[in-house]
Amino acid sequence: MKYVLVTGGAGYIGSYICKLFYDKGYIPVTFDNLSLGNKWSVKWGPLEVGELCSENDLQKLFEKYNFMGVIHLAALSNVSESVNNPSIYYKNNVIGSYNLIEKMIKFNVKNIVFSSTAAVYGNPIHSPICENHPTQPINPYGDSKLTIEKLICNYSKCHELNFVILRYFNVSGSDFSNNLGEAHLPETHLIPLALEAAHQNTIFKIYGDNYQTTDGTCIRDYIHVKDLGNVHLLSFEKLNSSKVNQIINVGGGKGYTVYEIIKYVKKITNLDLKTDVIKRRKGDPDILVSDISMSKNILSWEPEYSDVEQVISDSWEWYKYYKTLSQS
Ligand SMILES: NC(=O)c1ccc[n+]([C@@H]2O[C@H](COP(=O)([O-])OP(=O)(O)OC[C@H]3O[C@@H](n4cnc5c(N)ncnc54)[C@H](O)[C@@H]3O)[C@@H](O)[C@H]2O)c1
């Protein structure tokens, strides 16, 4: 049996990855504490409810399945929350990952694809950002991910641990035809929040318009969840045929300001979107745009779905479906 452990498989990105891996003949085993994930989204492969911070839960999991490898997504990832409460970020993300990697070594599971983030770069000194850009995270979330990256890199030097570390930029979009999309509670991501405000006729908050960008609002790079899923599949398959041990950015390769996203949200929903500029949040860099040449060179990957209008349009389809479902 081709078992693949997907930590955080009940979450937004993990549930899509499970579907993709299942379609390719793997059996994705979701390991999730359901603190943020949804049971209904685990439809492809078994769900093992458990906690990464519990060595015992992990021991039972690794005794039960003979994993080919691990896709490690489970984490807390709310930047503002991490600024206000760093300890839960270091505990959940770093200690949880340490426990997982120790178990991989104990059970001789050699391959890991790890979900990192562009937040490891902090405030970029040049853009687009390539992988050898200095890493100076400006919030505990980014720092917790960077610590895990270092742990994986250092362990791989003295254990048989092969890795691909993927530094995601902003993930959005959905696989609405399979009823999968973002269902975070609370939602903190820009596109679903803007769609919600447009649909509910509420005011969309813009956190600062005095950044060093073309229109003063933050610039971000959006990648469609389907493109991100493909990167995981390519990374995992490459790990099974060779020793990769690479850190790779994953983004759409283009940046959009908040005002530009608002413009597209209005166009796609055909609704008005009222906005209000409020003060900056702590820990938000001005601009995060990915140089994606490494993913092209190493994985022969090109974004297929990450045109920003398609990203927003697929998020909108999902939003309407999920809204109807949650109201019925
Ligand atoms: N969504 C984005 O735009 C984005 C950008 C960069 C990086 N990432 C990273 O991608 C990963 C997945 O993001 P997502 O948006 O799908 O998040 P999500 O919150 O939807 O999913 C995370 C899942 O992990 C589970 N989890 C968290 N801590 C756990 C623990 N200690 N033990 C077991 N399960 C635990 C949660 O219950 C949840 O189901 C995260 O690691 C995140 O940091 C996401």
CSV table of C-alpha atoms and ligand atoms in Angstrom, one decimal:
chain,number,residue,atom,x,y,z
A,1,MET,CA,0.0,0.0,0.0
A,2,LYS,CA,1.4,3.4,-1.0
A,3,TYR,CA,0.6,5.2,2.3
A,4,VAL,CA,1.6,8.9,2.5
A,5,LEU,CA,1.2,10.8,5.8
A,6,VAL,CA,-0.4,14.2,5.3
A,7,THR,CA,-0.2,16.2,8.5
A,8,GLY,CA,-2.9,18.9,8.5
A,9,GLY,CA,-4.8,17.0,5.9
A,10,ALA,CA,-8.1,18.3,7.2
A,11,GLY,CA,-7.1,21.8,6.5
A,12,TYR,CA,-7.5,23.9,3.4
A,13,ILE,CA,-4.4,23.0,1.5
A,14,GLY,CA,-4.0,19.5,3.0
A,15,SER,CA,-7.5,18.4,1.9
A,16,TYR,CA,-6.7,19.3,-1.7
A,17,ILE,CA,-3.4,17.5,-1.5
A,18,CYS,CA,-5.1,14.4,-0.3
A,19,LYS,CA,-7.4,14.5,-3.2
A,20,LEU,CA,-4.6,14.9,-5.7
A,21,PHE,CA,-2.5,12.2,-4.2
A,22,TYR,CA,-5.4,9.8,-4.1
A,23,ASP,CA,-6.1,10.4,-7.8
A,24,LYS,CA,-2.4,9.4,-8.5
A,25,GLY,CA,-2.8,6.1,-6.7
A,26,TYR,CA,-1.5,6.9,-3.2
A,27,ILE,CA,-3.4,6.5,0.0
A,28,PRO,CA,-3.1,9.8,1.9
A,29,VAL,CA,-3.5,9.3,5.6
A,30,THR,CA,-4.6,12.5,7.3
A,31,PHE,CA,-3.2,13.2,10.7
A,32,ASP,CA,-4.9,16.2,12.2
A,33,ASN,CA,-6.1,17.4,15.6
A,34,LEU,CA,-9.1,19.1,14.0
A,35,SER,CA,-8.3,22.3,15.9
A,36,LEU,CA,-8.6,24.3,12.6
A,37,GLY,CA,-9.4,21.6,10.1
A,38,ASN,CA,-12.7,20.1,9.0
A,39,LYS,CA,-13.7,16.4,9.3
A,40,TRP,CA,-15.9,16.8,6.2
A,41,SER,CA,-12.9,17.7,4.0
A,42,VAL,CA,-11.2,14.4,4.6
A,43,LYS,CA,-12.7,12.4,1.8
A,44,TRP,CA,-9.7,10.7,0.2
A,45,GLY,CA,-8.0,8.3,2.6
A,46,PRO,CA,-8.3,7.7,6.3
A,47,LEU,CA,-8.5,10.3,9.0
A,48,GLU,CA,-6.4,9.8,12.1
A,49,VAL,CA,-7.3,12.3,14.7
A,50,GLY,CA,-4.2,13.1,16.7
A,51,GLU,CA,-1.8,15.8,18.1
A,52,LEU,CA,1.7,16.4,16.8
A,53,CYS,CA,2.7,17.6,20.2
A,54,SER,CA,1.8,14.1,21.6
A,55,GLU,CA,4.6,11.6,21.1
A,56,ASN,CA,2.2,8.9,22.0
A,57,ASP,CA,-0.3,9.8,19.2
A,58,LEU,CA,2.6,9.8,16.7
A,59,GLN,CA,4.0,6.5,18.0
A,60,LYS,CA,0.6,4.8,17.4
A,61,LEU,CA,0.3,6.4,13.9
A,62,PHE,CA,3.7,5.2,12.8
A,63,GLU,CA,3.1,1.7,14.2
A,64,LYS,CA,-0.1,1.5,12.3
A,65,TYR,CA,1.1,2.5,8.8
A,66,ASN,CA,4.2,1.9,6.8
A,67,PHE,CA,4.6,5.4,5.2
A,68,MET,CA,6.4,6.1,1.9
A,69,GLY,CA,6.9,9.6,3.1
A,70,VAL,CA,5.4,12.7,4.7
A,71,ILE,CA,3.7,15.9,3.5
A,72,HIS,CA,3.9,18.1,6.6
A,73,LEU,CA,1.4,20.9,6.5
A,74,ALA,CA,0.0,20.9,10.1
A,75,ALA,CA,0.7,24.3,11.7
A,76,LEU,CA,-0.8,27.4,13.2
A,77,SER,CA,-0.3,30.1,10.6
A,78,ASN,CA,-2.0,33.3,11.8
A,79,VAL,CA,0.6,36.1,11.7
A,80,SER,CA,-1.2,38.5,14.1
A,81,GLU,CA,-1.9,35.7,16.6
A,82,SER,CA,1.7,34.7,16.5
A,83,VAL,CA,2.8,38.3,17.4
A,84,ASN,CA,0.4,38.4,20.3
A,85,ASN,CA,1.0,34.8,21.5
A,86,PRO,CA,4.4,33.5,20.3
A,87,SER,CA,4.6,30.6,22.7
A,88,ILE,CA,1.8,28.6,21.1
A,89,TYR,CA,3.5,29.0,17.7
A,90,TYR,CA,6.9,27.7,18.9
A,91,LYS,CA,5.1,24.9,20.8
A,92,ASN,CA,2.7,23.8,18.2
A,93,ASN,CA,4.8,24.3,15.1
A,94,VAL,CA,8.4,23.7,16.3
A,95,ILE,CA,7.9,21.0,19.0
A,96,GLY,CA,5.2,19.3,16.8
A,97,SER,CA,7.6,19.2,13.8
A,98,TYR,CA,10.5,18.0,16.0
A,99,ASN,CA,8.3,15.1,17.3
A,100,LEU,CA,7.3,14.2,13.8
A,101,ILE,CA,10.8,14.2,12.4
A,102,GLU,CA,12.1,12.1,15.4
A,103,LYS,CA,9.4,9.5,14.6
A,104,MET,CA,10.3,9.5,10.9
A,105,ILE,CA,13.9,8.7,11.8
A,106,LYS,CA,12.9,6.1,14.3
A,107,PHE,CA,10.6,4.3,11.8
A,108,ASN,CA,13.0,4.8,8.8
A,109,VAL,CA,10.6,7.1,6.9
A,110,LYS,CA,13.0,9.1,4.7
A,111,ASN,CA,11.1,11.6,2.6
A,112,ILE,CA,9.5,14.8,3.7
A,113,VAL,CA,7.9,17.7,1.9
A,114,PHE,CA,7.5,20.6,4.3
A,115,SER,CA,5.1,23.5,4.1
A,116,SER,CA,7.2,26.6,4.8
A,117,THR,CA,6.3,30.2,4.0
A,118,ALA,CA,7.5,33.4,2.4
A,119,ALA,CA,7.2,34.9,5.9
A,120,VAL,CA,10.7,33.5,6.6
A,121,TYR,CA,12.1,36.3,4.4
A,122,GLY,CA,10.8,39.1,6.5
A,123,ASN,CA,11.0,42.5,4.8
A,124,PRO,CA,12.6,41.7,1.5
A,125,ILE,CA,15.7,43.7,0.4
A,126,HIS,CA,15.0,42.9,-3.2
A,127,SER,CA,12.1,41.6,-5.2
A,128,PRO,CA,11.2,39.2,-6.7
A,129,ILE,CA,12.6,37.0,-3.9
A,130,CYS,CA,14.8,34.1,-4.7
A,131,GLU,CA,15.6,31.3,-2.3
A,132,ASN,CA,19.1,32.6,-1.3
A,133,HIS,CA,17.6,35.9,-0.2
A,134,PRO,CA,18.4,36.5,3.5
A,135,THR,CA,15.9,35.1,6.0
A,136,GLN,CA,15.0,37.6,8.7
A,137,PRO,CA,11.4,36.8,9.7
A,138,ILE,CA,9.6,39.7,11.4
A,139,ASN,CA,7.0,37.7,13.2
A,140,PRO,CA,7.0,34.5,15.4
A,141,TYR,CA,5.1,32.5,12.8
A,142,GLY,CA,7.8,33.1,10.2
A,143,ASP,CA,10.5,32.4,12.8
A,144,SER,CA,8.8,29.1,13.8
A,145,LYS,CA,8.8,28.0,10.2
A,146,LEU,CA,12.5,29.0,9.7
A,147,THR,CA,13.4,27.1,12.8
A,148,ILE,CA,11.8,23.9,11.4
A,149,GLU,CA,13.6,24.4,8.1
A,150,LYS,CA,16.9,24.5,10.0
A,151,LEU,CA,15.9,21.4,11.9
A,152,ILE,CA,15.1,19.5,8.7
A,153,CYS,CA,18.3,20.7,7.0
A,154,ASN,CA,20.5,19.8,10.0
A,155,TYR,CA,18.9,16.4,10.6
A,156,SER,CA,19.3,15.5,6.9
A,157,LYS,CA,23.1,15.9,7.3
A,158,CYS,CA,23.4,13.1,9.7
A,159,HIS,CA,20.3,11.0,9.2
A,160,GLU,CA,18.7,9.5,6.1
A,161,LEU,CA,16.2,12.3,5.7
A,162,ASN,CA,15.5,13.7,2.2
A,163,PHE,CA,13.5,16.8,1.9
A,164,VAL,CA,11.9,19.4,-0.2
A,165,ILE,CA,11.0,22.6,1.7
A,166,LEU,CA,8.4,24.6,-0.1
A,167,ARG,CA,8.1,28.3,0.8
A,168,TYR,CA,4.6,29.2,-0.1
A,169,PHE,CA,3.5,32.7,-1.0
A,170,ASN,CA,-0.3,33.5,-0.6
A,171,VAL,CA,-2.4,30.5,-1.4
A,172,SER,CA,-6.0,31.0,-2.6
A,173,GLY,CA,-8.5,29.5,-5.1
A,174,SER,CA,-10.4,26.2,-4.7
A,175,ASP,CA,-11.3,22.9,-6.2
A,176,PHE,CA,-15.0,23.7,-6.1
A,177,SER,CA,-15.9,20.9,-8.4
A,178,ASN,CA,-14.8,18.5,-5.6
A,179,ASN,CA,-16.3,20.7,-2.9
A,180,LEU,CA,-12.9,21.7,-1.5
A,181,GLY,CA,-11.9,25.3,-0.6
A,182,GLU,CA,-10.9,27.6,2.2
A,183,ALA,CA,-13.1,27.3,5.3
A,184,HIS,CA,-11.0,28.9,8.0
A,185,LEU,CA,-12.6,30.0,11.3
A,186,PRO,CA,-11.8,32.8,11.7
A,187,GLU,CA,-10.8,33.6,8.2
A,188,THR,CA,-7.7,35.8,8.0
A,189,HIS,CA,-6.8,35.6,4.3
A,190,LEU,CA,-7.4,38.6,2.0
A,191,ILE,CA,-9.3,37.1,-0.9
A,192,PRO,CA,-11.9,35.2,1.1
A,193,LEU,CA,-12.4,38.2,3.4
A,194,ALA,CA,-12.9,40.5,0.4
A,195,LEU,CA,-15.4,38.1,-1.1
A,196,GLU,CA,-17.3,37.8,2.2
A,197,ALA,CA,-17.4,41.6,2.5
A,198,ALA,CA,-18.7,42.1,-1.0
A,199,HIS,CA,-21.3,39.4,-0.6
A,200,GLN,CA,-22.5,40.5,2.8
A,201,ASN,CA,-22.3,44.2,2.0
A,202,THR,CA,-19.9,44.9,4.9
A,203,ILE,CA,-16.8,47.0,5.1
A,204,PHE,CA,-13.6,45.5,4.0
A,205,LYS,CA,-10.7,46.6,6.2
A,206,ILE,CA,-7.4,47.5,4.5
A,207,TYR,CA,-4.5,47.4,7.0
A,208,GLY,CA,-2.5,50.4,6.0
A,209,ASP,CA,-2.1,52.4,2.8
A,210,ASN,CA,1.3,53.9,3.6
A,211,TYR,CA,3.6,51.0,2.5
A,212,GLN,CA,6.4,51.5,0.1
A,213,THR,CA,4.4,50.3,-2.9
A,214,THR,CA,2.8,51.7,-6.0
A,215,ASP,CA,-0.6,52.5,-4.3
A,216,GLY,CA,0.5,52.3,-0.7
A,217,THR,CA,-1.1,48.9,0.0
A,218,CYS,CA,0.8,45.7,0.5
A,219,ILE,CA,1.8,43.7,-2.5
A,220,ARG,CA,1.4,39.9,-2.4
A,221,ASP,CA,1.9,37.0,-4.8
A,222,TYR,CA,-1.1,34.6,-5.1
A,223,ILE,CA,-0.8,31.0,-6.0
A,224,HIS,CA,-3.8,28.8,-6.8
A,225,VAL,CA,-4.2,25.8,-4.5
A,226,LYS,CA,-4.2,23.5,-7.5
A,227,ASP,CA,-0.8,24.7,-8.7
A,228,LEU,CA,0.5,24.3,-5.1
A,229,GLY,CA,-0.9,20.7,-5.1
A,230,ASN,CA,1.0,19.9,-8.2
A,231,VAL,CA,4.2,21.2,-6.8
A,232,HIS,CA,3.8,18.8,-3.8
A,233,LEU,CA,3.2,15.8,-6.1
A,234,LEU,CA,6.2,16.6,-8.2
A,235,SER,CA,8.4,17.2,-5.1
A,236,PHE,CA,7.2,13.9,-3.6
A,237,GLU,CA,7.8,11.9,-6.7
A,238,LYS,CA,11.2,13.5,-7.2
A,239,LEU,CA,12.1,12.6,-3.6
A,240,ASN,CA,11.2,9.0,-4.3
A,241,SER,CA,13.6,8.8,-7.2
A,242,SER,CA,16.5,11.0,-6.0
A,243,LYS,CA,17.9,12.9,-3.1
A,244,VAL,CA,16.6,16.5,-3.7
A,245,ASN,CA,17.3,18.4,-0.4
A,246,GLN,CA,16.2,21.7,-1.7
A,247,ILE,CA,14.3,24.8,-0.5
A,248,ILE,CA,12.0,26.0,-3.2
A,249,ASN,CA,9.7,29.1,-3.5
A,250,VAL,CA,6.2,28.4,-4.7
A,251,GLY,CA,4.2,31.4,-5.9
A,252,GLY,CA,2.5,32.7,-9.0
A,253,GLY,CA,5.5,34.9,-9.7
A,254,LYS,CA,3.5,38.2,-9.9
A,255,GLY,CA,2.6,40.7,-7.2
A,256,TYR,CA,-0.8,42.5,-6.7
A,257,THR,CA,-1.6,45.3,-4.3
A,258,VAL,CA,-4.7,45.1,-2.1
A,259,TYR,CA,-6.4,47.7,-4.2
A,260,GLU,CA,-5.8,45.6,-7.3
A,261,ILE,CA,-7.3,42.6,-5.6
A,262,ILE,CA,-10.3,44.7,-4.6
A,263,LYS,CA,-10.7,45.8,-8.3
A,264,TYR,CA,-10.8,42.1,-9.4
A,265,VAL,CA,-13.2,41.1,-6.6
A,266,LYS,CA,-15.6,43.8,-7.7
A,267,LYS,CA,-15.3,42.7,-11.4
A,268,ILE,CA,-15.7,39.0,-10.7
A,269,THR,CA,-18.5,39.2,-8.2
A,270,ASN,CA,-20.2,42.1,-9.9
A,271,LEU,CA,-20.8,43.5,-6.5
A,272,ASP,CA,-19.7,46.7,-4.8
A,273,LEU,CA,-17.0,46.4,-2.1
A,274,LYS,CA,-16.9,49.2,0.5
A,275,THR,CA,-13.5,49.7,2.1
A,276,ASP,CA,-12.0,51.4,5.1
A,277,VAL,CA,-8.3,52.0,5.7
A,278,ILE,CA,-7.2,51.2,9.2
A,279,LYS,CA,-3.8,51.1,10.9
A,280,ARG,CA,-1.1,48.6,9.8
A,281,ARG,CA,-0.8,45.2,11.5
A,282,LYS,CA,2.4,44.4,13.2
A,283,GLY,CA,4.5,41.9,11.2
A,284,ASP,CA,3.3,42.7,7.6
A,285,PRO,CA,6.1,43.2,5.1
A,286,ASP,CA,5.5,45.8,2.3
A,287,ILE,CA,6.0,43.4,-0.6
A,288,LEU,CA,6.3,39.6,-1.0
A,289,VAL,CA,6.7,38.4,-4.6
A,290,SER,CA,8.4,35.1,-5.5
A,291,ASP,CA,11.1,34.4,-8.0
A,292,ILE,CA,9.9,31.0,-9.3
A,293,SER,CA,12.8,30.0,-11.5
A,294,MET,CA,14.0,27.3,-9.0
A,295,SER,CA,10.6,25.5,-9.1
A,296,LYS,CA,10.7,25.6,-12.9
A,297,ASN,CA,14.3,24.3,-13.0
A,298,ILE,CA,14.2,21.6,-10.4
A,299,LEU,CA,10.6,20.4,-10.7
A,300,SER,CA,9.8,21.4,-14.3
A,301,TRP,CA,6.8,23.1,-12.9
A,302,GLU,CA,4.9,26.1,-14.3
A,303,PRO,CA,1.8,27.7,-12.7
A,304,GLU,CA,-1.3,26.7,-14.7
A,305,TYR,CA,-4.1,28.1,-12.6
A,306,SER,CA,-2.5,31.1,-10.8
A,307,ASP,CA,-3.8,33.9,-13.1
A,308,VAL,CA,-5.2,36.2,-10.4
A,309,GLU,CA,-8.6,36.4,-12.0
A,310,GLN,CA,-8.9,32.6,-12.1
A,311,VAL,CA,-7.7,32.4,-8.4
A,312,ILE,CA,-10.4,34.9,-7.4
A,313,SER,CA,-13.1,33.4,-9.6
A,314,ASP,CA,-12.5,29.9,-8.2
A,315,SER,CA,-12.5,31.3,-4.7
A,316,TRP,CA,-15.8,33.0,-5.4
A,317,GLU,CA,-17.4,29.8,-6.7
A,318,TRP,CA,-16.3,28.0,-3.6
A,319,TYR,CA,-17.5,30.9,-1.4
A,320,LYS,CA,-21.0,30.7,-2.8
A,321,TYR,CA,-21.2,26.9,-2.5
A,322,TYR,CA,-19.9,26.9,1.1
A,323,LYS,CA,-22.1,29.8,2.2
A,324,THR,CA,-25.3,27.9,0.9
A,325,LEU,CA,-24.1,24.7,2.6
A,326,SER,CA,-23.3,26.4,6.0
A,327,GLN,CA,-26.7,28.1,5.9
A,328,SER,CA,-28.7,25.0,5.2
B,1,LIG,N1,-2.7,29.3,3.3
B,1,LIG,C1,-1.7,30.0,2.9
B,1,LIG,O1,-1.8,31.0,2.2
B,1,LIG,C2,-0.3,29.6,3.4
B,1,LIG,C3,0.8,30.4,3.0
B,1,LIG,C4,2.1,30.0,3.4
B,1,LIG,C5,2.2,28.8,4.2
B,1,LIG,N2,1.1,28.1,4.5
B,1,LIG,C6,1.3,26.9,5.3
B,1,LIG,O2,0.6,25.8,4.7
B,1,LIG,C7,0.1,24.9,5.8
B,1,LIG,C8,-1.3,24.6,5.6
B,1,LIG,O3,-2.0,25.9,5.5
B,1,LIG,P1,-3.6,25.9,5.5
B,1,LIG,O4,-4.0,27.2,5.0
B,1,LIG,O5,-4.1,24.7,4.8
B,1,LIG,O6,-4.0,25.8,7.0
B,1,LIG,P2,-5.2,25.2,7.8
B,1,LIG,O7,-5.3,25.9,9.1
B,1,LIG,O8,-6.4,25.1,6.9
B,1,LIG,O9,-4.7,23.7,8.0
B,1,LIG,C9,-3.7,23.3,9.0
B,1,LIG,C10,-4.2,22.0,9.6
B,1,LIG,O10,-3.3,21.6,10.6
B,1,LIG,C11,-4.0,21.1,11.7
B,1,LIG,N3,-3.1,21.2,12.9
B,1,LIG,C12,-2.5,22.4,13.3
B,1,LIG,N4,-1.7,22.1,14.4
B,1,LIG,C13,-1.8,20.8,14.6
B,1,LIG,C14,-1.2,19.9,15.5
B,1,LIG,N5,-0.4,20.3,16.5
B,1,LIG,N6,-1.4,18.5,15.4
B,1,LIG,C15,-2.2,18.1,14.4
B,1,LIG,N7,-2.9,18.9,13.5
B,1,LIG,C16,-2.6,20.2,13.6
B,1,LIG,C17,-5.2,22.0,11.8
B,1,LIG,O11,-6.3,21.4,12.5
B,1,LIG,C18,-5.6,22.2,10.3
B,1,LIG,O12,-6.5,21.2,9.9
B,1,LIG,C19,0.5,25.5,7.1
B,1,LIG,O13,1.7,24.9,7.5
B,1,LIG,C20,0.8,27.0,6.7
B,1,LIG,O14,1.7,27.6,7.6
B,1,LIG,C21,-0.1,28.4,4.2
